mmCIF file of C-alpha atoms and ligand atoms in Angstrom:
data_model
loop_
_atom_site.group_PDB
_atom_site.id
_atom_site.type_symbol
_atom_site.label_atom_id
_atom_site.label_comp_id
_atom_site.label_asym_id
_atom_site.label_seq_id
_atom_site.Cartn_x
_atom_site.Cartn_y
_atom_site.Cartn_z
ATOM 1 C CA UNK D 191 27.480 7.714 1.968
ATOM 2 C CA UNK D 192 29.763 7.329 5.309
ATOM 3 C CA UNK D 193 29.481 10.127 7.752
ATOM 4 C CA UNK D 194 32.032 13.266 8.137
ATOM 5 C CA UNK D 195 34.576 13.002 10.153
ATOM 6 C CA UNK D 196 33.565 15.240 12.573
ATOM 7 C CA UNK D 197 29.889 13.989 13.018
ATOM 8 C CA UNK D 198 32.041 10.469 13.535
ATOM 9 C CA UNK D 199 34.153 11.912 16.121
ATOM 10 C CA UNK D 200 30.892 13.620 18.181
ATOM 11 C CA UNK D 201 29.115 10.081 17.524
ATOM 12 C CA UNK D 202 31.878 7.948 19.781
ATOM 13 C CA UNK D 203 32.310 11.074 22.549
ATOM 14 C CA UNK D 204 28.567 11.358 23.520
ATOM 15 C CA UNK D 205 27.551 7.936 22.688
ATOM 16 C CA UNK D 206 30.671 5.378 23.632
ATOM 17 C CA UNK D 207 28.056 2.893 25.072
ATOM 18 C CA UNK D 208 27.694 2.438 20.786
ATOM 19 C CA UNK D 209 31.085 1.014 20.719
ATOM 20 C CA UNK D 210 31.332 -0.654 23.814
ATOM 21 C CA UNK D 211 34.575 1.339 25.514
ATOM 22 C CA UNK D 212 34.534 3.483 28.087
ATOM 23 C CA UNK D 213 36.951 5.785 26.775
ATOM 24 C CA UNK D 214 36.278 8.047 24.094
ATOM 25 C CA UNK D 215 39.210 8.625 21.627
ATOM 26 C CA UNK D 216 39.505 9.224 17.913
ATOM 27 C CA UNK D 217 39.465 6.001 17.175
ATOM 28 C CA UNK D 218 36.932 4.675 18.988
ATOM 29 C CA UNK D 219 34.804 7.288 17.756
ATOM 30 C CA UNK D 220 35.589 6.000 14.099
ATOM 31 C CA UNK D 221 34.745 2.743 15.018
ATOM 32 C CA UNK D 222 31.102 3.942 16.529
ATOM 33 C CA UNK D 223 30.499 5.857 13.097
ATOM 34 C CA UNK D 224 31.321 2.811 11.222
ATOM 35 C CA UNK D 225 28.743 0.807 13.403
ATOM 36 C CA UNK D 226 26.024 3.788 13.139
ATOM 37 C CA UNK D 227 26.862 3.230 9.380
ATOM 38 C CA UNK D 228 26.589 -0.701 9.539
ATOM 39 C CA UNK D 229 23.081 -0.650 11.297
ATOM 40 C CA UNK D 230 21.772 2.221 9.516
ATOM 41 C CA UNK D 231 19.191 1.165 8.186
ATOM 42 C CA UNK D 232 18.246 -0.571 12.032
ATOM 43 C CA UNK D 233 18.691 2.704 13.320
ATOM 44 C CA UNK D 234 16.208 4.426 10.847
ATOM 45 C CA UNK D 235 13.238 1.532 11.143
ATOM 46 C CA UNK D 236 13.218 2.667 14.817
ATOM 47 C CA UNK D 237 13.439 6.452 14.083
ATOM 48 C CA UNK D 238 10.643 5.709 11.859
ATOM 49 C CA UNK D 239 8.445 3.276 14.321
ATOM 50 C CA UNK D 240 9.218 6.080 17.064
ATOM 51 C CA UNK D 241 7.608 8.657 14.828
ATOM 52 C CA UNK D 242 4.719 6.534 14.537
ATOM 53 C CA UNK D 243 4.168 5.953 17.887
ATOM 54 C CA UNK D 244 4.195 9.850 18.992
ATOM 55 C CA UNK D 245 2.108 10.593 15.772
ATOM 56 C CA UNK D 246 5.087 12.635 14.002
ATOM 57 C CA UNK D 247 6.477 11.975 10.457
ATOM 58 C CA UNK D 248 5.318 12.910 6.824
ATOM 59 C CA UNK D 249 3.286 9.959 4.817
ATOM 60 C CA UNK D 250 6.127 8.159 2.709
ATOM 61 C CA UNK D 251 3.552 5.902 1.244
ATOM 62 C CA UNK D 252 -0.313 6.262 1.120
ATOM 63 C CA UNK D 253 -2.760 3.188 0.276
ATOM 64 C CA UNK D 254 -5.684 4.018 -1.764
ATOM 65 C CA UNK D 255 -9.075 2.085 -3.157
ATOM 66 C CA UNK D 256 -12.911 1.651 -2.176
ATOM 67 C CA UNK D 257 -13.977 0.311 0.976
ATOM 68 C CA UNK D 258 -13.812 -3.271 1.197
ATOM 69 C CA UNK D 259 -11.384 -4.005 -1.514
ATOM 70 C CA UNK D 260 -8.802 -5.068 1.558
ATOM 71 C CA UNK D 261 -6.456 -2.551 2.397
ATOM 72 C CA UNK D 262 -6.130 -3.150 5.527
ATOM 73 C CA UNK D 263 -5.206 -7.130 4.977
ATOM 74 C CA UNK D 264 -3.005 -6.414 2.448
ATOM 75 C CA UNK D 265 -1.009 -3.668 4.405
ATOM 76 C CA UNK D 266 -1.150 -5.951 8.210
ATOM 77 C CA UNK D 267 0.532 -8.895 5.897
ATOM 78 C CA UNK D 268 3.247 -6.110 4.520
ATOM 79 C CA UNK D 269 3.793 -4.730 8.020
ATOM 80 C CA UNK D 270 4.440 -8.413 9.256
ATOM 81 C CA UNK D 271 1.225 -7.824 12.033
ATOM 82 C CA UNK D 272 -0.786 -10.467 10.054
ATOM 83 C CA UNK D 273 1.463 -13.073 10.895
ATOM 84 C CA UNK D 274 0.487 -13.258 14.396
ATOM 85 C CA UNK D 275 -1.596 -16.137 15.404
ATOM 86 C CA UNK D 276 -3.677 -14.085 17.009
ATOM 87 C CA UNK D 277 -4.375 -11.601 13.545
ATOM 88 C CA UNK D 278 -7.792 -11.747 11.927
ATOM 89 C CA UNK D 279 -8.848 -10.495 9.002
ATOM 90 C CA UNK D 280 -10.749 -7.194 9.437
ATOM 91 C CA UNK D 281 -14.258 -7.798 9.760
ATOM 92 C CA UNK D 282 -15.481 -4.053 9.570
ATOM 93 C CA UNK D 283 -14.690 -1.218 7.623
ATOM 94 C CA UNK D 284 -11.656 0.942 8.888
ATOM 95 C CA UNK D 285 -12.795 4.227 10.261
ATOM 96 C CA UNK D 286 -10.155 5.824 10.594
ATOM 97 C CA UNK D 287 -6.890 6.338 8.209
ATOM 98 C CA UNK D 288 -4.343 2.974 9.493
ATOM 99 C CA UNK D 289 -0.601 4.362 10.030
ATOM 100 C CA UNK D 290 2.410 2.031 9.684
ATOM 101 C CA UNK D 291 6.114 1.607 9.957
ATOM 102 C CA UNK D 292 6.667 -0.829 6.888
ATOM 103 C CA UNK D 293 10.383 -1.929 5.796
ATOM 104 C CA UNK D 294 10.445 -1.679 1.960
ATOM 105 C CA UNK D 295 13.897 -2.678 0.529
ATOM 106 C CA UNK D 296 16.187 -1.362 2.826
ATOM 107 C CA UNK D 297 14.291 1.419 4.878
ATOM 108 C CA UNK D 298 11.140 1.854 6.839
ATOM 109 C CA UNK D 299 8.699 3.870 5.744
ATOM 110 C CA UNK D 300 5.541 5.516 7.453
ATOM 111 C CA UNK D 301 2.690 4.120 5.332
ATOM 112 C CA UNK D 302 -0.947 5.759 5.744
ATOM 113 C CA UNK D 303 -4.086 3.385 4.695
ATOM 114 C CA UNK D 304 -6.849 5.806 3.614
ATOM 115 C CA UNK D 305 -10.610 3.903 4.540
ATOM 116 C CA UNK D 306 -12.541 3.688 1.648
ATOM 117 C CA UNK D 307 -15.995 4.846 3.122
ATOM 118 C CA UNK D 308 -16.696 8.459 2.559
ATOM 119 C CA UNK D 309 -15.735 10.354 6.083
ATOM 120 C CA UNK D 310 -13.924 12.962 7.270
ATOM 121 C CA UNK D 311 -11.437 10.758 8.325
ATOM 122 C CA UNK D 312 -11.000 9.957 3.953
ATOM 123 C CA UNK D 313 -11.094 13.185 3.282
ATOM 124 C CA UNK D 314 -8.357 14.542 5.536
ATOM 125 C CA UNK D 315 -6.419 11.301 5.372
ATOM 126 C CA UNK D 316 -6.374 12.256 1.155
ATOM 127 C CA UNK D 317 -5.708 15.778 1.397
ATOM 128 C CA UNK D 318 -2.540 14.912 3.829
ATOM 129 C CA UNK D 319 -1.429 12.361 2.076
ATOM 130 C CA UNK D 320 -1.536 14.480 -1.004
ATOM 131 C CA UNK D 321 -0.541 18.054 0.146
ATOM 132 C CA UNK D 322 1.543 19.267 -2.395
ATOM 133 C CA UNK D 323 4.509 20.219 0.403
ATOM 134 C CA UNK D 324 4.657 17.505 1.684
ATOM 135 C CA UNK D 325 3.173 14.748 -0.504
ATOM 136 C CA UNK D 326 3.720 11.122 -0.309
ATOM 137 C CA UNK D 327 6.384 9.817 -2.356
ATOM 138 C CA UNK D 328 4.725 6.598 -3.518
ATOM 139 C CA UNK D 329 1.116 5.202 -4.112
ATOM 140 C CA UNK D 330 -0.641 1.522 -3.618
ATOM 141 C CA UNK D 331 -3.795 1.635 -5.185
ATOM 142 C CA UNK D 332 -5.671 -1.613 -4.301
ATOM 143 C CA UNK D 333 -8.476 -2.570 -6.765
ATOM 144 C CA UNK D 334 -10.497 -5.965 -6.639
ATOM 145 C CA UNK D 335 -11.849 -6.348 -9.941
ATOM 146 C CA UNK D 336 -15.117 -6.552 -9.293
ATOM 147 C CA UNK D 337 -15.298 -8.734 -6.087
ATOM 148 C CA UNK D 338 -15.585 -5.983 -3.148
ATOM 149 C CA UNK D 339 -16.812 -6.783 -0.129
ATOM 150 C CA UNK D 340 -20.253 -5.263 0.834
ATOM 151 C CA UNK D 341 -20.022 -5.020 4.479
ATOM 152 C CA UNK D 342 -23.626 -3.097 5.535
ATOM 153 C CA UNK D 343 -26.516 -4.619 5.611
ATOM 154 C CA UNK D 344 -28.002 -1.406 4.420
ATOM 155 C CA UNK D 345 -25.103 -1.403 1.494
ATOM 156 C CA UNK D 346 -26.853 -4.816 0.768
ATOM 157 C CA UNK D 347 -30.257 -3.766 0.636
ATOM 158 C CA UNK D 348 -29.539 -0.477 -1.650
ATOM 159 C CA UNK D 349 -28.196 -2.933 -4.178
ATOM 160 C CA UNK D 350 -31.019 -5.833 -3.907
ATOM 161 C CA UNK D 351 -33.416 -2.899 -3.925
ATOM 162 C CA UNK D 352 -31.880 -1.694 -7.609
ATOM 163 C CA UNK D 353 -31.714 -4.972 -8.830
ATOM 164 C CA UNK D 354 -28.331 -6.162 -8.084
ATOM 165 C CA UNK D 355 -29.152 -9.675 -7.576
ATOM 166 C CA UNK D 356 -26.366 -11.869 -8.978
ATOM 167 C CA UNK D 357 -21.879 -11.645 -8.795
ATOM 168 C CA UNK D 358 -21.915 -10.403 -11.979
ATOM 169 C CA UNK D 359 -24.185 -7.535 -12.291
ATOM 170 C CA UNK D 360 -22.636 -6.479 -8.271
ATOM 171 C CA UNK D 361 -19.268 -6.965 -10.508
ATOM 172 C CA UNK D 362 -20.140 -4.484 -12.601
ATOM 173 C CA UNK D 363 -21.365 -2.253 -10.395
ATOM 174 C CA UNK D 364 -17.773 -2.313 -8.310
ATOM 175 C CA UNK D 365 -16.278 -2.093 -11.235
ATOM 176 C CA UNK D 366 -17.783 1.589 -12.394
ATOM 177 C CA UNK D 367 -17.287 2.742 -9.102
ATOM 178 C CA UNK D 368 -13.853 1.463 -8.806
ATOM 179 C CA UNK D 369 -13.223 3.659 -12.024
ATOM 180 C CA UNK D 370 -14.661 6.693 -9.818
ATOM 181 C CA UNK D 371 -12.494 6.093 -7.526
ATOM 182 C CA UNK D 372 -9.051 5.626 -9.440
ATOM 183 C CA UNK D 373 -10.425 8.740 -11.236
ATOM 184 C CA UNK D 374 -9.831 10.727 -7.940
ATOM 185 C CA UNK D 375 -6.923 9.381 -6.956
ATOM 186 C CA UNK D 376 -5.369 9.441 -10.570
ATOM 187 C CA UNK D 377 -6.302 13.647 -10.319
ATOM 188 C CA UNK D 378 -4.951 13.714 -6.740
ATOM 189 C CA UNK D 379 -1.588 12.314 -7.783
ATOM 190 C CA UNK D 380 -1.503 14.406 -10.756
ATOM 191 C CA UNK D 381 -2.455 17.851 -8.639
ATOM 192 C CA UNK D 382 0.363 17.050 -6.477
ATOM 193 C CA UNK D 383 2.835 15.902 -8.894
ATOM 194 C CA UNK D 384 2.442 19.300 -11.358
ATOM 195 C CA UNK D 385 2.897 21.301 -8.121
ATOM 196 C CA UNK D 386 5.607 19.365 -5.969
ATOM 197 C CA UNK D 387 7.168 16.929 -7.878
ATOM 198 C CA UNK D 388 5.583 13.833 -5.642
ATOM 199 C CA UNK D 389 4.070 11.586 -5.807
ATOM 200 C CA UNK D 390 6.882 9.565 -7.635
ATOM 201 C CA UNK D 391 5.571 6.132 -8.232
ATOM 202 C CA UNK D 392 2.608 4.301 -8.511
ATOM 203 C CA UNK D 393 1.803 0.592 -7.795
ATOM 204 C CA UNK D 394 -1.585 -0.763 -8.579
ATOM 205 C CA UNK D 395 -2.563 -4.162 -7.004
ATOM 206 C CA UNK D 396 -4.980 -6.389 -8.148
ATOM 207 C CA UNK D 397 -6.157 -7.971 -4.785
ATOM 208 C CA UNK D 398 -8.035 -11.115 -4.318
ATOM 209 C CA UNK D 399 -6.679 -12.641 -7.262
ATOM 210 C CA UNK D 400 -7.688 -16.211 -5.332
ATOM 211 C CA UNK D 401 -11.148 -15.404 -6.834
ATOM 212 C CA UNK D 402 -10.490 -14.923 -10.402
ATOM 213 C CA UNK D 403 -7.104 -16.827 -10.577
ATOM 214 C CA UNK D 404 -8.332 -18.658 -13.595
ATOM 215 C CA UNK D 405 -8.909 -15.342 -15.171
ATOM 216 C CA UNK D 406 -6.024 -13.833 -13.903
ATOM 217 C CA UNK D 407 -4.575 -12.992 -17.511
ATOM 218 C CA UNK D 408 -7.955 -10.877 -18.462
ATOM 219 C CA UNK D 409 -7.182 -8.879 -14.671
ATOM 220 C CA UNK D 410 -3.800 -8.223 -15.608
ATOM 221 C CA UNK D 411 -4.902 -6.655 -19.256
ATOM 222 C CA UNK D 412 -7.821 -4.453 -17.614
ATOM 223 C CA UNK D 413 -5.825 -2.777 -15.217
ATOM 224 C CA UNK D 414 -2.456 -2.676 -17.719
ATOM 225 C CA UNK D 415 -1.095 0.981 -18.109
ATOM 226 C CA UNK D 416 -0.572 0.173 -21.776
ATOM 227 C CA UNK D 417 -3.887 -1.312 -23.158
ATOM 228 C CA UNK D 418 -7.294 -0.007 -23.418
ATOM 229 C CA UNK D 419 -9.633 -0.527 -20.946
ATOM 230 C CA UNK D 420 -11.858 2.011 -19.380
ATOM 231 C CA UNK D 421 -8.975 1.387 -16.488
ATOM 232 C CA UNK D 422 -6.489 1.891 -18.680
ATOM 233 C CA UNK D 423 -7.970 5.193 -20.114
ATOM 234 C CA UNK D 424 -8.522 6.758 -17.393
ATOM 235 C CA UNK D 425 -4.996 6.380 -16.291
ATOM 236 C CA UNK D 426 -3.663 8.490 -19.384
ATOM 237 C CA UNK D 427 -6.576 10.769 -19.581
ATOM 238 C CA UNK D 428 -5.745 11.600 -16.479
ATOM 239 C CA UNK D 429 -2.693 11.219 -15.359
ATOM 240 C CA UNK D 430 0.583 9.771 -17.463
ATOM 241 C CA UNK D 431 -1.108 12.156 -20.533
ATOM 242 C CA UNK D 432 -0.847 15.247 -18.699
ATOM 243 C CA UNK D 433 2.380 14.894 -16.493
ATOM 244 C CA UNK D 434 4.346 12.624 -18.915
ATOM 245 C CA UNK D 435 4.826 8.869 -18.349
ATOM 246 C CA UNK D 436 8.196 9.347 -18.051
ATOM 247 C CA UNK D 437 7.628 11.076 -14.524
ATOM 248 C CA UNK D 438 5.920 8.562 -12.597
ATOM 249 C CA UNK D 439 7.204 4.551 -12.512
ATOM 250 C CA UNK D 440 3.673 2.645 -12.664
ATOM 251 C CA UNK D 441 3.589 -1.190 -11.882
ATOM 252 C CA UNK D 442 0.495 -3.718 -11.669
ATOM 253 C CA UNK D 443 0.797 -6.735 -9.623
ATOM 254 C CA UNK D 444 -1.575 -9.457 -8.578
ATOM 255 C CA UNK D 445 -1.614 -10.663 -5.140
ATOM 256 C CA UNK D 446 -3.913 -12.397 -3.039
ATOM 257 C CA UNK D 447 -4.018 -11.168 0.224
ATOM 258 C CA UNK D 448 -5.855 -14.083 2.308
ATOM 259 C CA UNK D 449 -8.095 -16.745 0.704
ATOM 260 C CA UNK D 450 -11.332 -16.491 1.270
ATOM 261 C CA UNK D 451 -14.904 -17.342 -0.226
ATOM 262 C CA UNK D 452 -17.133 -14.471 -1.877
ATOM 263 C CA UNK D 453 -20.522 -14.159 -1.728
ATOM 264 C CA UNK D 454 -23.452 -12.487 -2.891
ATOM 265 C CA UNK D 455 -27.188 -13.408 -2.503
ATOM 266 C CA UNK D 456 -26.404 -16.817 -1.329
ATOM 267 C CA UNK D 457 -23.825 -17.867 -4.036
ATOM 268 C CA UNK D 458 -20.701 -17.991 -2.862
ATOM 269 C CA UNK D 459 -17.251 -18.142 -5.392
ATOM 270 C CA UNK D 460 -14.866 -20.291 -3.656
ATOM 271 C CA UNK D 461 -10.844 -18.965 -3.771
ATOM 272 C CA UNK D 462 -9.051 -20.751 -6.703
ATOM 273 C CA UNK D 463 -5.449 -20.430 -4.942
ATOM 274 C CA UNK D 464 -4.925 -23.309 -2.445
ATOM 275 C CA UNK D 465 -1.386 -24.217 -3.304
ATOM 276 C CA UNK D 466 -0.130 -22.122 0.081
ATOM 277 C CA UNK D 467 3.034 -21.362 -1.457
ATOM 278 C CA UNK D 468 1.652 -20.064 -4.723
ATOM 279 C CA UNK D 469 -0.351 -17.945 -2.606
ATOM 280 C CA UNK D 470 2.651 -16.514 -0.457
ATOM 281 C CA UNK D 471 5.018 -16.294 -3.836
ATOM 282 C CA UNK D 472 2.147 -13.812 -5.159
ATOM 283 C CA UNK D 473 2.572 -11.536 -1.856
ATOM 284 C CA UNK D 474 6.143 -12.253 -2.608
ATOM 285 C CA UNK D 475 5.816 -11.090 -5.914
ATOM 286 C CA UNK D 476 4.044 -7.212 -4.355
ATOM 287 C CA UNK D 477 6.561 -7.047 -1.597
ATOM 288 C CA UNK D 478 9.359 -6.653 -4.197
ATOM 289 C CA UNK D 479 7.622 -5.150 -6.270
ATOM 290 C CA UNK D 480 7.088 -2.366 -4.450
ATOM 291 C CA UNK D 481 10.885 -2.225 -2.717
ATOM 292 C CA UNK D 482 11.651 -2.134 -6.838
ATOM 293 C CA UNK D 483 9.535 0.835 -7.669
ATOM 294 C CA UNK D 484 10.425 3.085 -4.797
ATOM 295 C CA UNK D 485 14.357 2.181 -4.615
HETATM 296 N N1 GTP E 290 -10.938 -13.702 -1.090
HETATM 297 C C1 GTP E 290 -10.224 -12.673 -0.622
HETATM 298 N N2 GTP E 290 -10.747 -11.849 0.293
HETATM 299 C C2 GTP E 290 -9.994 -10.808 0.718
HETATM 300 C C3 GTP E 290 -8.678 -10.573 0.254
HETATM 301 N N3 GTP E 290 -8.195 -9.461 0.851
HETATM 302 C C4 GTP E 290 -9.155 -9.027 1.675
HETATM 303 N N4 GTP E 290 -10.243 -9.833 1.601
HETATM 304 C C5 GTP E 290 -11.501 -9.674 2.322
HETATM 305 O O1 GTP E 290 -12.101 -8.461 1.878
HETATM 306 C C6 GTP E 290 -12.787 -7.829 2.951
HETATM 307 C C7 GTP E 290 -12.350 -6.389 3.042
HETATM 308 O O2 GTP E 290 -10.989 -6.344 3.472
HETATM 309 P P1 GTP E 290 -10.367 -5.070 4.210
HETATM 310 O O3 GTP E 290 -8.902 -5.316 4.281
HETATM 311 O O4 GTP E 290 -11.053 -4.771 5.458
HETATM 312 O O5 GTP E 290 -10.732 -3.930 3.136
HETATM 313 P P2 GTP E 290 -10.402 -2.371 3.207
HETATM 314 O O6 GTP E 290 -10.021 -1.976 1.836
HETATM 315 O O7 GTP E 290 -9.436 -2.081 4.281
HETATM 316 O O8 GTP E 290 -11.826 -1.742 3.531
HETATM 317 P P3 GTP E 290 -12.131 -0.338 4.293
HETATM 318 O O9 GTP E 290 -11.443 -0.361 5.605
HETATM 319 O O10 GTP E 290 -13.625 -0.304 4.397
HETATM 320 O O11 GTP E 290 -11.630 0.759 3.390
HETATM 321 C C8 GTP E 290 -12.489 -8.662 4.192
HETATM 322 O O12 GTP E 290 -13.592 -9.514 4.435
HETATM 323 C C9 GTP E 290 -11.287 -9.479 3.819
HETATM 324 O O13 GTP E 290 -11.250 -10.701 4.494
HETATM 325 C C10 GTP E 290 -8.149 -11.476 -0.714
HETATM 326 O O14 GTP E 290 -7.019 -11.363 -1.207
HETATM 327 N N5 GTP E 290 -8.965 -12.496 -1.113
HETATM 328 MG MG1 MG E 291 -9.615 -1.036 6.058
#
């Protein structure tokens, strides 16, 4: 939508260095309101990063899932950090909730990364990102199916200790407390939805898919909205059942953030990706994805 007049007019008198004359006239003036109009979207990314760098702005987009699922390499490859030489994949837990400018489609957007480990960083990171005044308007929920990282040794020993000896039985334990924890954020979104409206989309990404790429298709029909998984329940018990599917776009993507081996009690599960551009096409794949959903 092109400025007023008026608002053009102020533009080129207090800001003729915009269109390059020294002179500030009507037309001139024009001409700097068509350029703020050309490089708006410029102009907002570094409204936005500025915000982010003195600590101001509302979430736009909040990134959700358990500790170790990889948030935070997922959202340094979005935010363009990750291609640094000098970038490497986090080797601790975040502690504290990640903020980012991130360009998705055409504008910038402040994106908050909750960390997965129970603090009270988590807990005030969720209840800003879900205040019902000033909610985020869009949700990445990363899950892993099955293949989160256990980072402490003392994580390690609880699980040894109960018996969790091989991938799969660690799988399944991930996996029920994965459900716990799209259970909260599924009631979070809803909470906040009924009372402001927001959030307005959701985008659930099935990370690591380099581990399980030859089960990729039995991934995708877990976490569908539409089939009938314990996944897939607890969306509709939860959420699309009580405010309405039709007021909240969901998507599911795979993507593979890095490629990496897993391992548990000295097997490891090398990545199945290794094709680099299949790999980057998948990342691809979320990038639009997301740009799609929030347009
Ligand atoms: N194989 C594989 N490993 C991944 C992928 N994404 C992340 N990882 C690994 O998973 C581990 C956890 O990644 P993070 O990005 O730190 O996870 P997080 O969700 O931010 O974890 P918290 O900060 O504790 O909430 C790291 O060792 C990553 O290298 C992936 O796509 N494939
Ligand atoms: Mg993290």
């Amino acid at each position: 939508m092109a400025l007023p007049i008026f608002k053009i007019y102020l533009v080129g008198l207090f800001m003729p260095e915009l269109i390059d004359v020294p002179a500030p006239g009507v037309g001139t003036a024009i001409r700097g309101g068509v350029i703020l109009y050309k490089y708006r979207s410029d102009i907002q990314a570094y409204w936005k990063k500025l915000q982010v760098m003195l600590g101001l702005g509302r979430v736009n987009v909040v990134v959700t899932g358990r500790a170790g699922s990889g948030k935070s390499s997922l959202t340094s490859l979005w935010h363009g950090e990750a291609n640094d030489l000098a970038w490497v994949s986090p080797v601790a837990a975040s502690t504290d909730v990640e903020i980012k400018p991130i360009s998705i489609g055409d504008w910038t957007k402040i994106v908050h990364v909750i960390p997965g480990q129970n603090s009270r960083e988590r807990i005030l990171g969720m209840e800003v990102a879900f205040a019902s005044k000033s909610c985020a308007e869009g949700v990445v929920h990363v899950v892993d199916w099955g293949y989160t990282t256990i980072r402490t040794s003392a994580s390690v020993s609880a699980l040894m200790a109960e018996g969790v000896d091989t991938i799969d039985k660690l799988r399944s334990v991930n996996l029920q407390k994965e459900l716990n924890e799209f259970s909260e954020v599924c009631e979070r979104i809803r909470n906040a939805a009924i009372s402001g409206g927001l959030p307005k989309w959701l985008v659930i990404v099935i990370n690591k898919a380099d581990l399980f790429f030859n089960d990729l298709a039995k991934a995708e029909s877990y976490y569908s909205p539409h089939g009938n998984s314990a996944f897939s329940k607890i969306l509709s018990e939860k959420l699309t059942g009580v405010i309405g599917a039709a007021n909240i776009k969901i998507e599911v993507v795979a993507v593979s953030s890095l490629t990496k081996k897993y391992s548990w009690n000295g097997v490891e599960i090398s990545p199945q990706i290794v094709d680099v551009d299949l790999h980057r096409s998948y990342l691809r794949s979320f990038f639009d994805t997301v740009a799609h959903v929030a347009r």
